[in-house]
Coordinates of C-alpha atoms in Angstrom, one line a residue:
M1 CA 140.6 115.4 41.9
A2 CA 137.2 117.0 41.6
N3 CA 134.4 115.4 43.5
T4 CA 131.8 114.9 40.7
A5 CA 130.1 111.8 42.1
E6 CA 127.0 113.7 43.2
A7 CA 126.9 116.1 40.2
P8 CA 123.6 116.3 38.4
T9 CA 123.2 114.3 35.2
L10 CA 123.8 116.2 32.0
A11 CA 120.8 116.4 29.7
L12 CA 121.3 115.1 26.1
P13 CA 121.8 116.1 23.4
V14 CA 124.8 118.3 24.2
D15 CA 126.6 120.8 21.9
D16 CA 130.0 120.2 20.3
Q17 CA 131.9 122.1 23.1
V18 CA 130.4 119.9 25.8
L19 CA 131.1 116.7 23.8
V20 CA 134.8 117.7 23.5
R21 CA 134.9 118.0 27.3
L22 CA 133.0 114.7 27.8
H23 CA 135.6 113.0 25.7
A24 CA 138.4 114.4 27.9
L25 CA 139.9 116.4 25.1
A26 CA 139.5 119.8 27.0
C27 CA 139.4 121.1 30.6
F28 CA 135.9 120.4 31.9
S29 CA 135.9 123.8 33.7
C30 CA 137.3 126.2 31.1
G31 CA 137.5 124.3 27.9
A32 CA 141.2 124.8 27.4
A33 CA 142.7 122.1 25.2
S34 CA 146.2 123.5 24.7
R35 CA 147.3 123.1 28.4
P36 CA 148.4 119.9 30.1
L37 CA 145.3 118.0 31.1
I38 CA 144.9 116.0 34.4
P39 CA 142.3 113.4 35.3
A40 CA 139.5 115.2 37.3
G41 CA 136.8 112.7 38.1
H42 CA 133.6 111.8 36.2
V43 CA 130.4 113.5 35.0
Y44 CA 127.3 111.7 34.0
T45 CA 124.7 111.7 31.2
G46 CA 121.5 109.7 31.1
D47 CA 121.7 106.3 29.4
G48 CA 118.2 106.5 27.9
D49 CA 116.8 103.9 30.3
G50 CA 116.8 106.0 33.5
G51 CA 120.4 105.1 34.4
R52 CA 123.6 107.2 34.2
Y53 CA 126.6 106.9 32.0
G54 CA 129.9 108.1 33.4
W55 CA 132.4 110.1 31.5
P56 CA 136.0 110.5 32.8
V57 CA 136.8 114.2 32.5
V58 CA 140.1 116.2 32.7
A59 CA 141.1 119.6 34.0
C60 CA 143.9 122.0 33.3
P61 CA 146.3 122.6 36.2
E62 CA 144.4 125.8 37.1
H63 CA 141.1 123.9 37.6
V64 CA 142.2 120.4 38.7
G65 CA 141.0 121.1 42.3
D66 CA 137.8 122.7 41.2
E67 CA 134.4 121.0 41.1
P68 CA 132.3 121.9 38.1
S69 CA 130.0 124.8 39.3
R70 CA 127.1 123.1 37.6
A71 CA 127.7 119.8 35.9
D72 CA 124.6 120.3 33.7
Q73 CA 126.2 123.5 32.3
P74 CA 130.0 122.7 31.8

């Protein structure tokens, strides 16, 4: 599972491709949606009050062990 606990907070608003990844409908690393998807930790967005909101993300088998290179640019 990717270690995303210390990943930077994503800035909102995000585009449609990022939103699909935040909803765990595509691999967080490559965006693939047609492969099997495996839980891969969490990424965070701001909650509007200075806190963070966690999103459970998934990865394809090729990227399940990868950490997002930059969580603010998935």
